[in-house]
Tab-separated table of C-alpha atoms and ligand atoms in Angstrom:
chain	number	residue	atom	x	y	z
A	85	MET	CA	-30.274	34.457	-67.740
A	86	SER	CA	-27.640	35.734	-70.113
A	87	ALA	CA	-26.326	33.856	-73.131
A	88	LEU	CA	-22.885	32.338	-72.582
A	89	LEU	CA	-22.688	30.507	-75.902
A	90	GLU	CA	-24.444	31.469	-79.096
A	91	LEU	CA	-24.333	29.394	-82.256
A	92	GLN	CA	-25.488	31.250	-85.340
A	93	GLY	CA	-26.149	29.407	-88.589
A	94	LEU	CA	-23.498	26.772	-87.932
A	95	VAL	CA	-22.746	24.381	-90.801
A	96	LYS	CA	-20.414	21.384	-91.111
A	97	ARG	CA	-20.258	19.286	-94.253
A	98	TYR	CA	-18.459	15.996	-94.777
A	99	GLY	CA	-18.204	15.914	-98.558
A	100	GLY	CA	-21.797	15.829	-99.785
A	101	LEU	CA	-23.255	15.167	-96.322
A	102	THR	CA	-24.404	18.147	-94.260
A	103	ALA	CA	-23.924	17.070	-90.628
A	104	THR	CA	-24.928	20.368	-88.986
A	105	ASP	CA	-27.227	22.456	-91.080
A	106	ASN	CA	-27.661	26.176	-90.351
A	107	LEU	CA	-27.836	25.397	-86.655
A	108	ASN	CA	-28.812	28.050	-84.091
A	109	LEU	CA	-28.538	27.459	-80.351
A	110	THR	CA	-28.081	29.474	-77.155
A	111	VAL	CA	-26.638	28.129	-73.904
A	112	ASN	CA	-27.283	30.367	-70.908
A	113	ALA	CA	-24.786	30.984	-68.120
A	114	GLY	CA	-25.198	28.399	-65.381
A	115	GLU	CA	-27.676	26.114	-67.132
A	116	ILE	CA	-27.497	22.429	-67.921
A	117	HIS	CA	-28.497	22.220	-71.562
A	118	ALA	CA	-28.892	18.797	-73.122
A	119	ILE	CA	-28.846	17.935	-76.806
A	120	ILE	CA	-30.750	14.834	-77.749
A	121	GLY	CA	-31.410	13.312	-81.128
A	122	PRO	CA	-31.293	10.072	-83.072
A	123	ASN	CA	-28.046	8.398	-84.153
A	124	GLY	CA	-26.303	10.375	-86.872
A	125	ALA	CA	-28.210	13.598	-86.067
A	126	GLY	CA	-24.935	15.560	-85.794
A	127	LYS	CA	-24.505	15.778	-81.999
A	128	THR	CA	-20.838	14.782	-81.842
A	129	THR	CA	-20.029	16.920	-84.871
A	130	LEU	CA	-21.583	19.879	-83.086
A	131	ILE	CA	-19.506	19.307	-79.922
A	132	HIS	CA	-16.358	19.098	-82.103
A	133	GLN	CA	-17.274	22.382	-83.788
A	134	ILE	CA	-17.871	24.158	-80.474
A	135	SER	CA	-14.658	22.855	-78.886
A	136	GLY	CA	-12.634	23.737	-81.987
A	137	ALA	CA	-11.663	20.164	-82.872
A	138	LEU	CA	-13.485	20.630	-86.199
A	139	ALA	CA	-13.551	23.810	-88.283
A	140	SER	CA	-17.013	24.987	-89.278
A	141	ASP	CA	-17.848	25.582	-92.940
A	142	SER	CA	-19.990	28.587	-92.088
A	143	GLY	CA	-21.776	30.283	-89.223
A	144	ARG	CA	-20.549	31.847	-86.009
A	145	ILE	CA	-19.673	30.598	-82.524
A	146	VAL	CA	-19.847	33.382	-79.947
A	147	PHE	CA	-18.575	32.530	-76.465
A	148	ALA	CA	-18.900	35.016	-73.609
A	149	GLY	CA	-19.447	37.795	-76.126
A	150	THR	CA	-16.384	36.968	-78.250
A	151	ASP	CA	-16.451	35.422	-81.721
A	152	VAL	CA	-14.360	32.248	-81.331
A	153	THR	CA	-15.297	30.635	-84.656
A	154	ARG	CA	-11.704	30.733	-85.927
A	155	VAL	CA	-9.989	30.571	-82.518
A	156	PRO	CA	-7.856	27.426	-81.973
A	157	MET	CA	-8.971	24.853	-79.434
A	158	HIS	CA	-6.342	25.568	-76.753
A	159	LEU	CA	-7.280	29.247	-76.684
A	160	ARG	CA	-10.964	28.329	-76.365
A	161	VAL	CA	-9.995	26.219	-73.328
A	162	GLN	CA	-8.126	29.179	-71.845
A	163	ALA	CA	-11.199	31.329	-72.420
A	164	GLY	CA	-13.225	28.883	-70.302
A	165	LEU	CA	-14.662	26.503	-72.863
A	166	ALA	CA	-13.676	22.966	-71.859
A	167	ARG	CA	-14.664	19.506	-72.909
A	168	SER	CA	-14.295	16.217	-71.200
A	169	TYR	CA	-12.450	13.643	-73.248
A	170	GLN	CA	-13.330	10.006	-73.014
A	171	ILE	CA	-10.567	8.342	-70.988
A	172	THR	CA	-7.899	9.081	-73.600
A	173	ASN	CA	-6.214	11.879	-71.667
A	174	ILE	CA	-5.899	9.933	-68.410
A	175	PHE	CA	-2.407	8.633	-67.570
A	176	PRO	CA	-3.275	5.118	-66.396
A	177	ARG	CA	0.033	4.451	-64.594
A	178	PHE	CA	-0.157	7.681	-62.598
A	179	SER	CA	-2.203	8.053	-59.432
A	180	VAL	CA	-5.549	9.844	-59.487
A	181	LEU	CA	-3.963	12.730	-57.573
A	182	ASP	CA	-1.004	13.013	-59.972
A	183	ASN	CA	-3.364	13.044	-62.963
A	184	LEU	CA	-5.292	15.934	-61.447
A	185	ALA	CA	-2.117	17.744	-60.366
A	186	LEU	CA	-0.792	17.520	-63.930
A	187	ALA	CA	-4.025	18.988	-65.256
A	188	VAL	CA	-3.752	21.883	-62.787
A	189	GLN	CA	-0.127	22.384	-63.813
A	190	ALA	CA	-1.058	22.287	-67.518
A	191	ARG	CA	-3.576	25.067	-66.968
A	192	SER	CA	-1.403	27.314	-64.886
A	193	GLY	CA	1.691	26.574	-66.956
A	194	SER	CA	-0.053	27.751	-70.083
A	195	SER	CA	1.201	31.262	-69.375
A	196	MET	CA	4.652	32.308	-70.564
A	197	ARG	CA	6.243	31.767	-67.129
A	198	PHE	CA	8.205	28.734	-68.256
A	199	TRP	CA	11.312	29.375	-66.114
A	200	ARG	CA	9.501	28.528	-62.896
A	201	PRO	CA	6.302	26.651	-62.054
A	202	ALA	CA	3.299	28.955	-62.348
A	203	VAL	CA	1.840	27.448	-59.143
A	204	SER	CA	3.772	26.045	-56.209
A	205	GLU	CA	3.822	22.277	-55.905
A	206	ARG	CA	1.879	22.551	-52.669
A	207	ALA	CA	-0.862	24.699	-54.227
A	208	MET	CA	-1.011	22.345	-57.196
A	209	PHE	CA	-1.617	19.284	-55.002
A	210	GLU	CA	-4.074	21.160	-52.779
A	211	GLU	CA	-6.114	22.067	-55.825
A	212	ALA	CA	-5.823	18.492	-57.134
A	213	ARG	CA	-7.146	17.157	-53.813
A	214	ALA	CA	-10.053	19.607	-53.884
A	215	LEU	CA	-10.865	18.498	-57.433
A	216	ALA	CA	-10.747	14.834	-56.392
A	217	ASP	CA	-13.206	15.581	-53.571
A	218	ARG	CA	-15.408	17.545	-55.931
A	219	VAL	CA	-15.770	14.636	-58.372
A	220	GLY	CA	-16.242	12.041	-55.638
A	221	LEU	CA	-12.763	10.508	-55.808
A	222	GLY	CA	-11.461	11.869	-52.495
A	223	GLY	CA	-11.061	8.347	-51.116
A	224	GLN	CA	-9.169	7.075	-54.146
A	225	VAL	CA	-6.490	9.709	-54.715
A	226	ASP	CA	-3.570	7.316	-54.251
A	227	GLY	CA	-4.885	4.571	-56.544
A	228	LEU	CA	-3.610	4.231	-60.092
A	229	ALA	CA	-5.948	5.899	-62.556
A	230	GLY	CA	-5.819	2.806	-64.757
A	231	ASN	CA	-7.212	0.680	-61.918
A	232	LEU	CA	-10.321	2.798	-61.437
A	233	ALA	CA	-13.691	1.321	-62.323
A	234	HIS	CA	-15.194	2.643	-65.553
A	235	GLY	CA	-17.536	5.073	-63.782
A	236	ALA	CA	-14.740	6.416	-61.593
A	237	GLN	CA	-12.579	6.995	-64.684
A	238	ARG	CA	-15.374	9.130	-66.116
A	239	GLN	CA	-15.438	11.046	-62.817
A	240	LEU	CA	-11.692	11.581	-63.157
A	241	GLU	CA	-12.149	12.903	-66.692
A	242	LEU	CA	-14.634	15.357	-65.306
A	243	GLY	CA	-12.037	16.413	-62.714
A	244	LEU	CA	-9.432	16.898	-65.459
A	245	ALA	CA	-11.840	19.114	-67.382
A	246	LEU	CA	-12.659	21.089	-64.211
A	247	ALA	CA	-8.932	21.704	-63.680
A	248	THR	CA	-9.125	24.093	-66.649
A	249	ARG	CA	-11.629	26.202	-64.619
A	250	PRO	CA	-14.279	26.255	-67.329
A	251	ARG	CA	-17.295	28.515	-67.588
A	252	LEU	CA	-18.867	26.070	-70.030
A	253	LEU	CA	-18.230	22.354	-70.034
A	254	LEU	CA	-19.032	20.194	-73.065
A	255	LEU	CA	-19.867	16.618	-72.111
A	256	ASP	CA	-20.152	13.991	-74.837
A	257	GLU	CA	-22.049	11.017	-73.429
A	258	PRO	CA	-20.577	11.119	-69.912
A	259	MET	CA	-22.637	8.086	-68.905
A	260	ALA	CA	-21.782	5.870	-71.884
A	261	GLY	CA	-20.886	2.363	-70.760
A	262	MET	CA	-21.905	3.010	-67.149
A	263	GLY	CA	-24.039	0.687	-65.105
A	264	HIS	CA	-27.174	2.021	-63.446
A	265	GLU	CA	-25.458	2.669	-60.097
A	266	GLU	CA	-22.588	4.570	-61.730
A	267	SER	CA	-25.016	6.754	-63.718
A	268	VAL	CA	-26.956	7.492	-60.555
A	269	GLU	CA	-23.731	8.789	-58.969
A	270	MET	CA	-22.847	10.888	-62.013
A	271	ILE	CA	-26.133	12.818	-62.094
A	272	PRO	CA	-25.681	14.795	-58.821
A	273	LEU	CA	-22.060	15.384	-59.768
A	274	ILE	CA	-23.055	17.107	-63.012
A	275	GLU	CA	-25.888	18.939	-61.238
A	276	SER	CA	-23.430	20.232	-58.622
A	277	LEU	CA	-21.549	22.201	-61.310
A	278	ARG	CA	-24.514	24.527	-61.632
A	279	PRO	CA	-24.709	27.533	-61.483
A	280	GLU	CA	-20.966	28.251	-61.466
A	281	ILE	CA	-20.402	26.231	-64.632
A	282	ALA	CA	-22.783	25.850	-67.554
A	283	VAL	CA	-22.971	22.398	-69.110
A	284	LEU	CA	-23.811	21.399	-72.675
A	285	ILE	CA	-24.367	17.671	-72.586
A	286	ILE	CA	-25.043	14.988	-75.178
A	287	GLU	CA	-26.476	11.919	-73.552
A	288	HIS	CA	-28.469	8.928	-74.731
A	289	ASP	CA	-29.723	8.095	-71.209
A	290	MET	CA	-33.103	9.840	-71.437
A	291	ASP	CA	-33.938	9.363	-67.742
A	292	ALA	CA	-30.743	11.192	-66.811
A	293	VAL	CA	-31.328	13.948	-69.381
A	294	PHE	CA	-34.891	14.641	-68.294
A	295	ARG	CA	-33.833	14.685	-64.617
A	296	MET	CA	-30.827	16.997	-64.944
A	297	ALA	CA	-31.417	19.376	-67.804
A	298	ASP	CA	-32.793	22.883	-67.389
A	299	ARG	CA	-33.400	22.947	-71.124
A	300	ILE	CA	-33.254	20.367	-73.870
A	301	SER	CA	-32.649	20.922	-77.580
A	302	VAL	CA	-33.651	18.272	-80.054
A	303	LEU	CA	-31.326	17.777	-83.019
A	304	VAL	CA	-32.629	15.955	-86.064
A	305	SER	CA	-30.717	15.793	-89.367
A	306	GLY	CA	-28.350	18.577	-88.321
A	307	ARG	CA	-31.077	21.015	-87.301
A	308	ILE	CA	-32.528	21.953	-83.922
A	309	ILE	CA	-36.235	21.216	-84.225
A	310	ALA	CA	-37.186	22.256	-80.665
A	311	THR	CA	-35.732	23.780	-77.498
A	312	GLY	CA	-37.520	23.873	-74.167
A	313	THR	CA	-37.779	22.697	-70.598
A	314	PRO	CA	-37.985	18.929	-70.082
A	315	ASP	CA	-41.771	19.236	-69.677
A	316	GLN	CA	-42.099	21.265	-72.874
A	317	ILE	CA	-40.006	18.759	-74.825
A	318	ARG	CA	-41.917	15.808	-73.405
A	319	CYS	CA	-45.179	17.325	-74.655
A	320	ASN	CA	-43.892	18.544	-78.032
A	321	LEU	CA	-45.718	16.621	-80.746
A	322	GLU	CA	-43.089	17.277	-83.409
A	323	VAL	CA	-40.392	15.908	-81.093
A	324	LYS	CA	-42.471	12.877	-80.214
A	325	LYS	CA	-42.980	12.148	-83.886
A	326	ALA	CA	-39.355	12.729	-84.896
A	327	TYR	CA	-37.591	11.130	-81.981
A	328	LEU	CA	-39.053	10.349	-78.600
A	329	GLY	CA	-41.840	8.216	-80.013
A	330	ASP	CA	-39.226	5.869	-81.393
A	331	GLU	CA	-37.511	5.385	-78.026
B	580	ATP	P1	-24.463	9.199	-82.640
B	580	ATP	O1	-25.596	9.490	-81.699
B	580	ATP	O2	-24.646	7.916	-83.381
B	580	ATP	O3	-23.103	9.329	-82.003
B	580	ATP	P2	-24.341	11.870	-83.750
B	580	ATP	O4	-25.657	12.544	-83.565
B	580	ATP	O5	-23.277	12.201	-82.787
B	580	ATP	O6	-24.544	10.294	-83.826
B	580	ATP	P3	-22.419	12.542	-85.795
B	580	ATP	O7	-21.455	11.520	-85.309
B	580	ATP	O8	-22.111	13.960	-85.568
B	580	ATP	O9	-23.871	12.231	-85.228
B	580	ATP	O10	-22.631	12.284	-87.353
B	580	ATP	C1	-23.493	13.102	-88.162
B	580	ATP	C2	-23.440	12.578	-89.590
B	580	ATP	O11	-22.145	12.825	-90.122
B	580	ATP	C3	-23.671	11.070	-89.709
B	580	ATP	O12	-24.384	10.829	-90.892
B	580	ATP	C4	-22.257	10.511	-89.798
B	580	ATP	O13	-22.246	9.300	-90.517
B	580	ATP	C5	-21.532	11.613	-90.535
B	580	ATP	N1	-20.103	11.720	-90.171
B	580	ATP	C6	-19.612	11.897	-88.921
B	580	ATP	N2	-18.269	12.009	-88.945
B	580	ATP	C7	-17.889	11.889	-90.258
B	580	ATP	C8	-16.633	11.934	-90.942
B	580	ATP	N3	-15.507	12.128	-90.293
B	580	ATP	N4	-16.647	11.786	-92.287
B	580	ATP	C9	-17.822	11.620	-92.959
B	580	ATP	N5	-19.033	11.581	-92.377
B	580	ATP	C10	-19.083	11.715	-91.034
């Protein structure tokens, strides 16, 4: 497998606190790569650095062979690096279909063709319908997004992120606040993205992580202490001592 994302010596400091500390990580094309670690390990900071929401103090972020360390977030999205936001970018008073159609329009309208829609209305809604089917919301396209159950809203967020046609999707706790049944539905959905889309996922639900991930990296105090297959991580004594043993 080839590297799609390479993090080289990444550092983020908040005043005197070093949240990510000379961090190196590779995400391969088409893999589901999970980052686990105790609270405060730096997981969310890392996702912000990769997406471009936070500037890094040092180190390099190379995506698809291009150094994007200083590239603004919207251009990283255009290059195929997307993240799913947590509910905040859903329009609750719009239907599920309209939310997805707007996301398709936002992507295709990002070119300079502002004097006419970059995609026809029909193509936009066809793509929105396909996205709804893909994230398991095909039967709920006409409902208001704000009326969706929590799990279904997370599925919609995934659809909005997919509308950007990513090559790598960053997921920050996609199962947070979900009941068991909702999480069980989310797992095959994330797995179905592979191999077309690589996924870098932060998730506290260890059952889900160990079921889905091709590889897992363990982040402790801003540093990756181990990377391996779920079986390798499960058997890693250092990881057990630093993290899993406390679960
Ligand atoms: P959790 O699993 O609890 O969400 P995390 O692994 O995502 O934690 P981060 O949220 O990235 O960890 O935080 C890493 C460290 O940086 C923590 O010590 C946190 O208190 C600190 N931190 C995070 N954001 C800020 C900020 N904006 N200003 C100062 N310190 C911060």
